[in-house]
Coordinates of C-alpha atoms and ligand atoms in Angstrom, one line a residue:
M1 CA -91.4 -46.2 101.6
K2 CA -92.5 -43.7 99.6
Q3 CA -88.8 -41.5 98.2
Q4 CA -89.4 -37.9 99.1
Q5 CA -86.1 -36.8 98.5
L6 CA -83.3 -37.3 95.9
P7 CA -81.0 -39.9 95.9
K8 CA -78.0 -40.5 98.3
D9 CA -75.3 -40.3 95.8
F10 CA -77.0 -38.1 93.1
L11 CA -74.6 -36.2 91.4
W12 CA -74.3 -32.4 92.2
G13 CA -71.8 -30.5 89.7
G14 CA -70.6 -27.9 87.2
A15 CA -70.3 -28.0 83.7
V16 CA -67.8 -26.2 81.4
A17 CA -65.8 -27.3 78.4
A18 CA -62.2 -26.8 77.7
H19 CA -61.9 -24.8 75.3
Q20 CA -64.4 -21.9 77.0
V21 CA -62.2 -21.7 80.1
E22 CA -58.2 -23.4 79.6
G23 CA -56.9 -20.9 77.3
G24 CA -53.5 -21.4 77.2
W25 CA -54.3 -22.4 73.5
D26 CA -50.6 -22.5 72.5
Q27 CA -49.0 -23.5 75.4
G28 CA -48.3 -27.1 76.5
G29 CA -47.5 -28.2 73.0
K30 CA -51.1 -27.3 72.3
G31 CA -52.3 -27.3 68.7
P32 CA -54.7 -24.9 67.1
S33 CA -58.3 -25.7 67.3
I34 CA -61.7 -25.1 65.5
A35 CA -62.3 -22.9 68.4
D36 CA -59.0 -21.3 68.5
V37 CA -59.7 -19.8 64.4
L38 CA -63.3 -18.4 66.2
S39 CA -63.6 -14.8 65.9
G40 CA -65.2 -13.1 69.6
G41 CA -69.3 -11.7 68.3
S42 CA -72.3 -10.8 70.1
H43 CA -75.8 -10.8 70.3
G44 CA -76.8 -10.4 66.6
V45 CA -73.3 -10.5 65.5
D46 CA -72.2 -14.1 64.6
R47 CA -69.0 -14.6 65.0
V48 CA -66.3 -15.5 62.2
M49 CA -64.6 -18.1 61.7
T50 CA -61.4 -17.9 60.3
D51 CA -58.7 -18.9 58.0
G52 CA -56.1 -19.6 60.3
V53 CA -55.5 -17.4 63.4
L54 CA -55.4 -13.5 61.5
E55 CA -54.1 -10.7 62.3
G56 CA -57.0 -8.1 63.1
Y57 CA -59.3 -10.0 64.8
S58 CA -59.9 -11.2 68.9
Y59 CA -60.2 -14.7 69.8
P60 CA -61.5 -14.9 72.9
N61 CA -60.7 -18.6 73.3
H62 CA -57.5 -18.1 73.4
E63 CA -57.1 -17.1 76.6
A64 CA -60.6 -18.3 77.9
V65 CA -60.2 -17.2 81.6
D66 CA -57.1 -19.2 82.5
F67 CA -58.4 -22.7 83.8
Y68 CA -55.5 -23.6 82.5
G69 CA -53.2 -21.8 85.1
R70 CA -55.7 -21.6 87.6
Y71 CA -57.3 -24.5 88.1
K72 CA -55.9 -25.1 91.6
Q73 CA -57.7 -22.3 92.6
D74 CA -61.0 -22.8 90.7
V75 CA -60.9 -26.5 91.6
A76 CA -60.6 -25.6 95.4
L77 CA -63.7 -23.0 94.7
F78 CA -65.8 -26.0 93.5
A79 CA -65.0 -28.2 96.4
E80 CA -66.2 -25.3 98.6
M81 CA -69.6 -25.3 97.0
G82 CA -69.7 -29.2 97.8
F83 CA -69.7 -30.1 94.2
K84 CA -69.8 -33.8 93.7
C85 CA -68.5 -34.0 90.2
F86 CA -67.1 -31.6 87.4
R87 CA -67.8 -31.8 84.1
T88 CA -64.8 -30.8 81.9
S89 CA -63.9 -31.8 78.4
I90 CA -60.2 -33.1 77.1
A91 CA -58.9 -30.6 74.4
W92 CA -58.2 -33.1 71.3
T93 CA -55.4 -31.1 70.5
R94 CA -53.6 -30.8 73.7
I95 CA -53.3 -34.6 73.0
F96 CA -52.8 -34.6 69.0
P97 CA -52.0 -31.0 68.8
K98 CA -52.3 -31.3 64.6
G99 CA -55.2 -35.0 65.1
D100 CA -53.2 -37.3 62.8
E101 CA -50.2 -38.0 64.5
L102 CA -49.4 -41.9 65.6
E103 CA -48.0 -40.5 69.1
P104 CA -49.8 -38.2 71.7
N105 CA -48.0 -35.2 73.2
E106 CA -46.8 -36.5 76.9
A107 CA -47.2 -32.4 78.6
G108 CA -51.3 -32.1 77.1
L109 CA -51.9 -35.9 78.9
Q110 CA -49.9 -34.8 82.0
F111 CA -52.2 -31.3 82.9
Y112 CA -55.5 -33.5 82.8
D113 CA -54.0 -36.1 85.6
D114 CA -53.2 -33.3 87.0
L115 CA -56.2 -31.8 87.1
F116 CA -58.0 -34.8 87.7
D117 CA -55.4 -35.5 90.9
E118 CA -56.7 -32.4 92.0
L119 CA -60.4 -33.2 91.7
L120 CA -60.2 -36.4 93.0
K121 CA -58.2 -34.6 96.1
Y122 CA -61.4 -33.3 97.2
N123 CA -63.4 -36.2 96.6
I124 CA -65.1 -34.4 93.0
Q125 CA -66.0 -37.2 90.4
P126 CA -64.2 -35.9 86.7
V127 CA -67.3 -36.1 84.2
I128 CA -65.3 -36.2 80.9
T129 CA -66.7 -34.9 77.2
L130 CA -64.0 -36.6 74.5
S131 CA -65.2 -33.9 72.0
H132 CA -66.9 -30.7 73.0
F133 CA -66.5 -28.0 69.7
E134 CA -62.5 -28.4 70.2
M135 CA -61.5 -30.5 66.7
P136 CA -58.0 -29.7 66.0
Y137 CA -57.9 -27.3 63.0
H138 CA -54.9 -29.5 61.2
L139 CA -57.9 -31.9 60.4
V140 CA -60.5 -29.6 59.0
K141 CA -57.8 -27.7 57.0
E142 CA -56.4 -31.3 55.2
Y143 CA -59.2 -33.5 55.6
G144 CA -62.2 -32.0 55.2
G145 CA -63.5 -32.7 59.2
W146 CA -65.9 -35.2 59.8
K147 CA -66.8 -35.4 56.5
N148 CA -63.7 -37.3 56.0
R149 CA -64.3 -41.1 57.3
Q150 CA -60.5 -41.2 58.6
V151 CA -60.9 -38.9 61.1
V152 CA -63.0 -41.8 62.5
D153 CA -59.9 -43.4 62.6
F154 CA -58.2 -40.0 64.6
F155 CA -60.9 -40.1 67.1
V156 CA -61.0 -43.2 68.1
R157 CA -57.4 -43.4 68.4
F158 CA -57.7 -40.3 70.8
S159 CA -60.5 -41.8 72.6
E160 CA -58.2 -45.0 73.0
V161 CA -55.4 -43.0 74.3
V162 CA -57.7 -41.2 77.4
L163 CA -59.8 -43.8 78.0
R164 CA -56.6 -46.1 79.4
R165 CA -55.0 -43.5 80.6
Y166 CA -57.4 -42.1 82.4
Q167 CA -59.5 -45.4 83.4
H168 CA -58.7 -45.2 87.1
K169 CA -59.1 -40.9 87.6
V170 CA -62.4 -40.9 85.7
K171 CA -66.2 -43.3 85.5
Y172 CA -68.7 -40.9 83.5
W173 CA -67.7 -40.0 79.8
M174 CA -69.7 -38.2 77.2
T175 CA -68.5 -39.1 73.0
F176 CA -70.1 -35.9 71.3
N177 CA -71.4 -32.5 73.0
E178 CA -74.5 -32.0 71.5
I179 CA -74.4 -33.6 68.9
N180 CA -78.1 -32.6 67.2
N181 CA -76.6 -29.2 67.3
Q182 CA -75.7 -29.2 63.8
S183 CA -78.9 -30.9 62.3
N184 CA -79.1 -26.7 61.4
Y185 CA -77.3 -27.2 58.7
Q186 CA -78.1 -23.8 57.9
Y187 CA -76.5 -21.9 60.5
P188 CA -72.4 -22.0 59.8
L189 CA -71.5 -22.1 63.4
F190 CA -73.0 -25.1 64.5
G191 CA -71.8 -27.3 62.1
Y192 CA -68.1 -26.1 61.8
C193 CA -69.0 -26.6 65.8
C194 CA -69.9 -30.4 66.0
S195 CA -67.5 -31.7 62.9
G196 CA -65.4 -28.6 61.0
V197 CA -67.7 -29.1 57.9
V198 CA -70.1 -25.5 56.8
Y199 CA -72.8 -27.2 55.5
S200 CA -74.1 -24.0 53.4
E201 CA -70.5 -24.0 51.5
E202 CA -71.7 -28.3 50.3
Q203 CA -73.6 -28.9 47.2
N204 CA -76.3 -30.7 49.4
P205 CA -75.5 -30.1 52.5
E206 CA -78.4 -32.3 54.4
Q207 CA -77.2 -35.5 52.8
T208 CA -73.5 -34.3 53.6
L209 CA -74.7 -34.2 57.1
Y210 CA -75.7 -37.1 57.2
Q211 CA -72.6 -38.6 56.1
V212 CA -70.7 -36.7 58.8
L213 CA -73.2 -37.9 61.2
H214 CA -73.0 -41.3 60.2
H215 CA -69.3 -40.9 60.7
Q216 CA -69.7 -39.6 64.5
F217 CA -72.4 -42.2 65.2
V218 CA -70.0 -44.8 64.2
A219 CA -67.0 -43.5 65.9
S220 CA -68.9 -43.1 69.6
A221 CA -70.5 -46.6 69.3
Q222 CA -66.6 -47.5 68.6
V223 CA -65.6 -45.7 71.3
V224 CA -68.5 -47.2 73.8
K225 CA -67.5 -50.5 73.0
L226 CA -63.3 -49.9 73.4
G227 CA -64.1 -48.1 76.5
H228 CA -66.1 -51.4 78.1
Q229 CA -63.5 -53.4 77.4
I230 CA -60.8 -50.7 78.6
N231 CA -63.0 -51.0 82.1
P232 CA -66.4 -52.2 82.6
E233 CA -66.9 -49.7 85.2
F234 CA -66.6 -47.2 82.7
K235 CA -70.6 -45.1 82.0
I236 CA -70.0 -43.7 78.8
G237 CA -72.8 -41.6 77.4
C238 CA -73.9 -39.6 74.4
M239 CA -74.5 -36.4 75.1
L240 CA -77.8 -34.5 73.4
A241 CA -79.0 -30.5 72.9
C242 CA -82.3 -31.0 74.6
V243 CA -84.7 -27.9 73.3
P244 CA -88.0 -30.0 73.2
F245 CA -90.6 -28.7 70.3
Y246 CA -94.1 -27.8 72.1
P247 CA -97.1 -28.0 69.6
F248 CA -98.0 -24.1 69.3
S249 CA -101.6 -24.9 69.5
C250 CA -104.1 -27.9 70.1
K251 CA -104.1 -27.8 66.2
P252 CA -103.8 -31.3 64.8
D253 CA -101.1 -30.1 62.6
D254 CA -99.4 -28.8 65.0
V255 CA -99.1 -31.3 67.2
M256 CA -98.1 -33.6 64.1
Y257 CA -95.3 -31.1 63.1
S258 CA -94.0 -31.4 66.4
V259 CA -93.9 -34.6 66.5
E260 CA -92.8 -34.6 62.8
A261 CA -89.8 -32.4 64.9
M262 CA -88.9 -33.9 67.3
H263 CA -87.5 -36.5 65.2
Q264 CA -84.5 -34.2 65.0
R265 CA -83.8 -34.4 68.8
Y266 CA -84.7 -37.9 68.8
L267 CA -82.6 -39.7 66.1
F268 CA -79.4 -38.5 67.3
T269 CA -80.6 -40.7 70.6
D270 CA -82.4 -43.4 68.5
V271 CA -79.1 -44.4 66.7
Q272 CA -77.0 -43.3 69.9
V273 CA -79.2 -45.7 72.4
R274 CA -81.0 -48.1 70.3
G275 CA -78.1 -48.9 67.7
Y276 CA -79.9 -48.6 64.7
Y277 CA -81.7 -45.9 62.6
P278 CA -84.8 -45.5 62.7
S279 CA -87.5 -46.0 60.5
Y280 CA -88.6 -42.0 59.9
L281 CA -85.0 -40.8 59.3
L282 CA -84.0 -43.9 56.8
R283 CA -87.8 -43.4 54.7
D284 CA -86.3 -39.3 54.9
W285 CA -83.3 -40.7 53.0
Q286 CA -85.2 -42.5 50.3
R287 CA -87.5 -40.1 49.7
K288 CA -84.8 -37.3 49.3
G289 CA -82.4 -40.0 47.5
F290 CA -79.7 -39.4 49.6
Q291 CA -77.0 -42.4 49.3
I292 CA -75.2 -42.1 52.5
E293 CA -71.8 -44.7 52.6
M294 CA -71.7 -47.3 54.9
Q295 CA -69.3 -50.0 55.1
P296 CA -70.6 -53.4 55.8
Q297 CA -69.6 -53.4 59.7
D298 CA -70.9 -50.4 60.3
E299 CA -74.7 -52.0 61.6
Q300 CA -73.1 -54.4 63.7
T301 CA -70.5 -51.3 65.2
L302 CA -73.7 -49.3 66.1
R303 CA -75.7 -52.1 67.6
E304 CA -72.6 -52.6 69.7
G305 CA -71.8 -49.6 71.1
C306 CA -75.5 -48.2 73.0
A307 CA -74.6 -45.1 74.9
D308 CA -74.8 -46.0 78.8
Y309 CA -76.9 -43.3 79.5
I310 CA -78.5 -39.7 78.2
G311 CA -76.1 -36.9 78.9
F312 CA -78.4 -33.6 77.8
S313 CA -78.3 -30.0 77.7
Y314 CA -81.6 -28.2 78.8
Y315 CA -81.7 -24.4 78.7
M316 CA -85.2 -23.4 76.6
S317 CA -88.1 -24.7 74.4
N318 CA -89.1 -24.3 71.1
A319 CA -93.0 -23.4 70.0
L320 CA -93.7 -24.5 66.9
Q321 CA -96.8 -23.9 64.4
A322 CA -97.3 -25.8 61.5
D323 CA -98.1 -23.3 58.5
A324 CA -96.0 -20.5 60.3
P325 CA -93.6 -18.8 57.9
S326 CA -90.1 -19.2 58.6
S327 CA -88.8 -17.6 61.6
S328 CA -85.5 -15.3 61.0
D329 CA -83.4 -16.3 63.5
A330 CA -80.8 -18.4 62.0
M331 CA -79.3 -19.6 64.9
F332 CA -82.5 -21.3 66.0
G333 CA -85.0 -20.3 63.3
F334 CA -86.5 -24.2 62.9
P335 CA -88.9 -23.8 60.6
G336 CA -92.2 -22.4 62.0
N337 CA -90.4 -21.8 65.4
V338 CA -93.0 -18.5 67.0
P339 CA -92.5 -16.9 70.1
N340 CA -93.9 -19.3 73.3
P341 CA -96.4 -16.1 74.5
H342 CA -96.7 -18.5 78.1
V343 CA -93.0 -18.2 78.7
K344 CA -90.6 -15.4 79.2
A345 CA -86.9 -14.8 77.4
S346 CA -83.0 -14.0 78.5
D347 CA -81.3 -11.3 77.2
W348 CA -80.2 -13.3 74.2
G349 CA -83.7 -14.8 73.4
W350 CA -83.3 -17.8 74.7
Q351 CA -87.0 -19.0 76.3
I352 CA -87.2 -19.8 80.1
D353 CA -89.6 -23.0 81.1
P354 CA -89.0 -25.2 84.0
V355 CA -91.7 -26.9 83.4
G356 CA -89.6 -27.8 79.9
L357 CA -87.0 -29.7 81.9
R358 CA -89.9 -31.8 83.6
Y359 CA -91.5 -32.3 80.1
S360 CA -87.9 -33.7 78.8
L361 CA -87.3 -36.0 81.4
N362 CA -90.1 -37.9 81.4
V363 CA -89.9 -37.7 77.3
L364 CA -86.3 -39.4 76.9
Y365 CA -87.0 -41.9 80.2
E366 CA -90.6 -42.8 78.6
R367 CA -88.5 -43.7 75.2
Y368 CA -85.5 -45.2 76.7
Q369 CA -85.7 -46.4 80.0
K370 CA -81.9 -45.5 80.2
P371 CA -80.2 -43.4 83.0
L372 CA -80.4 -39.6 82.5
F373 CA -77.2 -36.8 83.5
I374 CA -78.2 -33.2 83.3
V375 CA -75.1 -32.3 82.3
E376 CA -76.0 -28.3 81.4
N377 CA -78.8 -26.2 82.3
G378 CA -78.1 -22.6 83.3
F379 CA -78.8 -18.4 83.3
G380 CA -76.8 -16.7 80.7
A381 CA -77.2 -12.9 81.7
F382 CA -75.1 -9.8 82.5
D383 CA -74.4 -9.1 86.1
K384 CA -73.8 -5.9 87.3
V385 CA -70.8 -5.6 90.6
E386 CA -71.9 -3.7 93.2
A387 CA -69.6 -0.9 94.9
D388 CA -68.9 -3.0 97.9
G389 CA -67.6 -5.7 95.3
K390 CA -71.2 -8.1 95.6
I391 CA -72.9 -9.9 92.6
N392 CA -76.3 -10.1 93.4
D393 CA -77.5 -12.5 90.5
D394 CA -81.2 -13.3 92.0
Y395 CA -82.5 -13.9 88.5
R396 CA -80.5 -16.8 88.0
I397 CA -80.8 -18.3 91.8
D398 CA -84.8 -18.3 90.4
Y399 CA -83.9 -19.7 87.3
L400 CA -81.6 -22.5 88.7
S401 CA -84.1 -23.3 91.4
A402 CA -87.1 -23.3 89.6
H403 CA -85.8 -25.5 87.1
I404 CA -84.1 -28.2 90.0
E405 CA -87.7 -27.9 91.4
Q406 CA -88.9 -29.5 88.3
M407 CA -86.1 -32.0 87.9
K408 CA -86.9 -33.0 91.8
K409 CA -90.9 -34.0 90.6
A410 CA -89.2 -35.6 87.8
V411 CA -87.7 -38.3 90.0
I412 CA -89.8 -38.1 92.8
E413 CA -92.7 -38.0 91.3
D414 CA -92.4 -39.8 88.2
G415 CA -89.5 -42.2 88.6
V416 CA -87.3 -41.2 86.5
D417 CA -83.7 -42.2 86.9
L418 CA -81.4 -39.4 87.0
I419 CA -77.5 -39.9 87.9
G420 CA -76.7 -35.9 88.3
Y421 CA -77.1 -32.1 87.9
T422 CA -74.3 -30.2 86.6
P423 CA -76.0 -26.4 85.8
W424 CA -73.1 -24.7 83.2
G425 CA -70.6 -22.3 83.3
C426 CA -70.4 -23.0 87.0
I427 CA -67.0 -20.5 86.7
D428 CA -67.9 -17.9 83.9
C429 CA -66.7 -18.5 80.8
V430 CA -66.6 -17.6 76.9
S431 CA -70.0 -17.6 75.5
F432 CA -70.1 -21.0 73.4
T433 CA -72.5 -19.3 70.4
T434 CA -71.2 -15.4 70.7
G435 CA -68.3 -15.5 72.2
E436 CA -68.5 -13.1 74.9
Y437 CA -67.0 -12.8 78.4
G438 CA -70.5 -10.7 79.3
K439 CA -72.9 -13.5 79.2
R440 CA -72.2 -15.0 82.5
Y441 CA -73.3 -18.1 84.1
G442 CA -71.1 -18.7 86.8
F443 CA -71.9 -19.0 90.3
I444 CA -67.9 -17.9 90.2
Y445 CA -67.2 -14.2 88.9
V446 CA -64.5 -13.8 87.3
D447 CA -63.2 -10.2 85.8
K448 CA -62.7 -10.7 82.4
H449 CA -64.3 -8.2 80.0
D450 CA -65.5 -8.2 76.3
D451 CA -63.0 -4.8 75.5
G452 CA -60.1 -7.5 76.4
T453 CA -59.5 -5.8 80.2
G454 CA -60.1 -7.8 84.1
T455 CA -57.7 -9.1 86.2
L456 CA -59.0 -12.8 85.5
E457 CA -59.5 -12.6 89.0
R458 CA -62.1 -14.6 91.2
S459 CA -65.1 -14.1 93.5
R460 CA -68.4 -15.5 95.0
K461 CA -71.4 -14.4 93.5
K462 CA -75.1 -14.4 95.8
S463 CA -75.4 -18.2 94.0
F464 CA -72.6 -19.4 95.2
D465 CA -74.0 -19.4 98.3
W466 CA -77.3 -20.4 97.6
Y467 CA -76.1 -23.3 95.6
R468 CA -73.5 -24.3 97.6
N469 CA -76.5 -25.0 100.1
V470 CA -78.3 -26.5 97.5
I471 CA -75.8 -29.1 97.8
A472 CA -75.4 -29.6 101.0
S473 CA -78.9 -30.4 101.9
N474 CA -79.4 -32.5 98.6
G475 CA -82.0 -30.3 96.9
E476 CA -84.2 -29.7 99.4
Q477 CA -83.2 -25.9 100.2
L478 CA -83.9 -24.2 97.6
Ligands
P53_501 P1 -73.6 -20.1 75.1 C1 -78.3 -24.4 71.8 C2 -78.9 -25.3 72.4 C3 -78.4 -25.8 73.7 C4 -77.7 -25.7 73.9 O1 -74.3 -21.3 75.4 C5 -76.2 -25.0 73.5 C6 -77.0 -24.1 72.2 C7 -75.8 -23.9 71.5 O2 -75.2 -24.7 71.2 O3 -74.8 -25.2 73.5 C8 -74.9 -25.8 74.7 O4 -72.3 -19.9 75.9 C9 -73.0 -25.7 74.5 C10 -72.4 -24.6 75.6 C11 -72.6 -23.6 75.6 C12 -74.1 -23.4 76.3 O5 -74.8 -24.4 75.8 O6 -73.8 -19.8 73.7 O7 -72.9 -27.0 75.0 O8 -71.1 -24.8 75.2 O9 -71.3 -22.5 76.3 C13 -74.3 -21.8 76.4 O10 -74.8 -18.9 76.4

């Protein structure tokens, strides 16, 4: 019989990250993370990485949307939408406030026990990212972040503690969120958030990037291996920001250039899923004379710690022209990146391309034949609260339904093995790239504004009912 529908056990849900929702940045023994020293910015105004928490700056992640204090109410709303899963991260600094302690902080562990129990009460599975842009600030100041091999051991220790503690509550894990963001080493925020390293300040930024990545690849593989020992039922994935590069035209140089550029995506999954460095990367290092320090057992560790599935975010595609001048957009300025005339962009310049999601699912599945999990997708927009309190976010519904339509084609027509779909920012939260509250993704509106005002009260947007119906019909009614 032909499969016409998504699988019955498809994991519909929503996604956030600890630092973008929790707040309570100094509560329950939590230490400062790198997100706690990031000021607020806006479209075109970069966030500042301050040297500790300083007077005179506003730090939106300190309060975020107070999920730390209000998670019960929020989980009840997720349950009302019918979530089967909920993706969040564990803030490393709640468990190891400085990162280099030998013993974990019990209050932090208890918080996630309580949160997971609350989710499980409604049959919502937690899906957990171990590192989502929130490493301990202390490890950055004192150790140089992930440049330092010692951080591998600190991370593995943290991971072991939580993998053991929650082994009966969590099945799906991911190691590093959007590990590939830092390959844009010219833009300081990305290296800082992924690894606590500002590559542009390094003597050889690109070589440093690969040294850092080697440490993270080894750490990730160790965690996968260890996790499988703790509970063989665990599914531990990697996580890729999948912004596919299209050739701008059918000119052979454009096509070949897009293949080369895609190496900047695939190298991450190649190492994490296949367990060894791909030839094109080794040749690149050789050409550039890079010396990446590795320990003798690393090669074996990588092979023994292959990811069980590929989690990825999908928001947009990019088009590349081989001979275009360098783009002026520092954030997404991959060399040769030019506007795609066939798609529209959001208010933040993110190009909206639902077919690109089907494309991404296909290329990833063809390359690896591993289960995939869309762990982020969504539309950041300004929302307007009407006089009657309603929020008519039809633009968000349009974005999501067009993407779900393409996702269904990938599963039903192309046979892609897809675990689930968790749209980003299911409740409004602090934007990662700009630190704004005004860039909203949620089905649930949070009354909190960029000038610091707001009651933090929650309300249901139009998309809330829409998504509830999507889940109830297993994606049939969009
Ligand atoms: P904000 C680039 C491309 C795709 C996803 O971003 C990206 C980025 C930026 O690194 O990041 C993810 O809030 C990230 C989330 C983030 C979300 O996209 O800037 O995993 O933490 O909030 C949306 O609009």
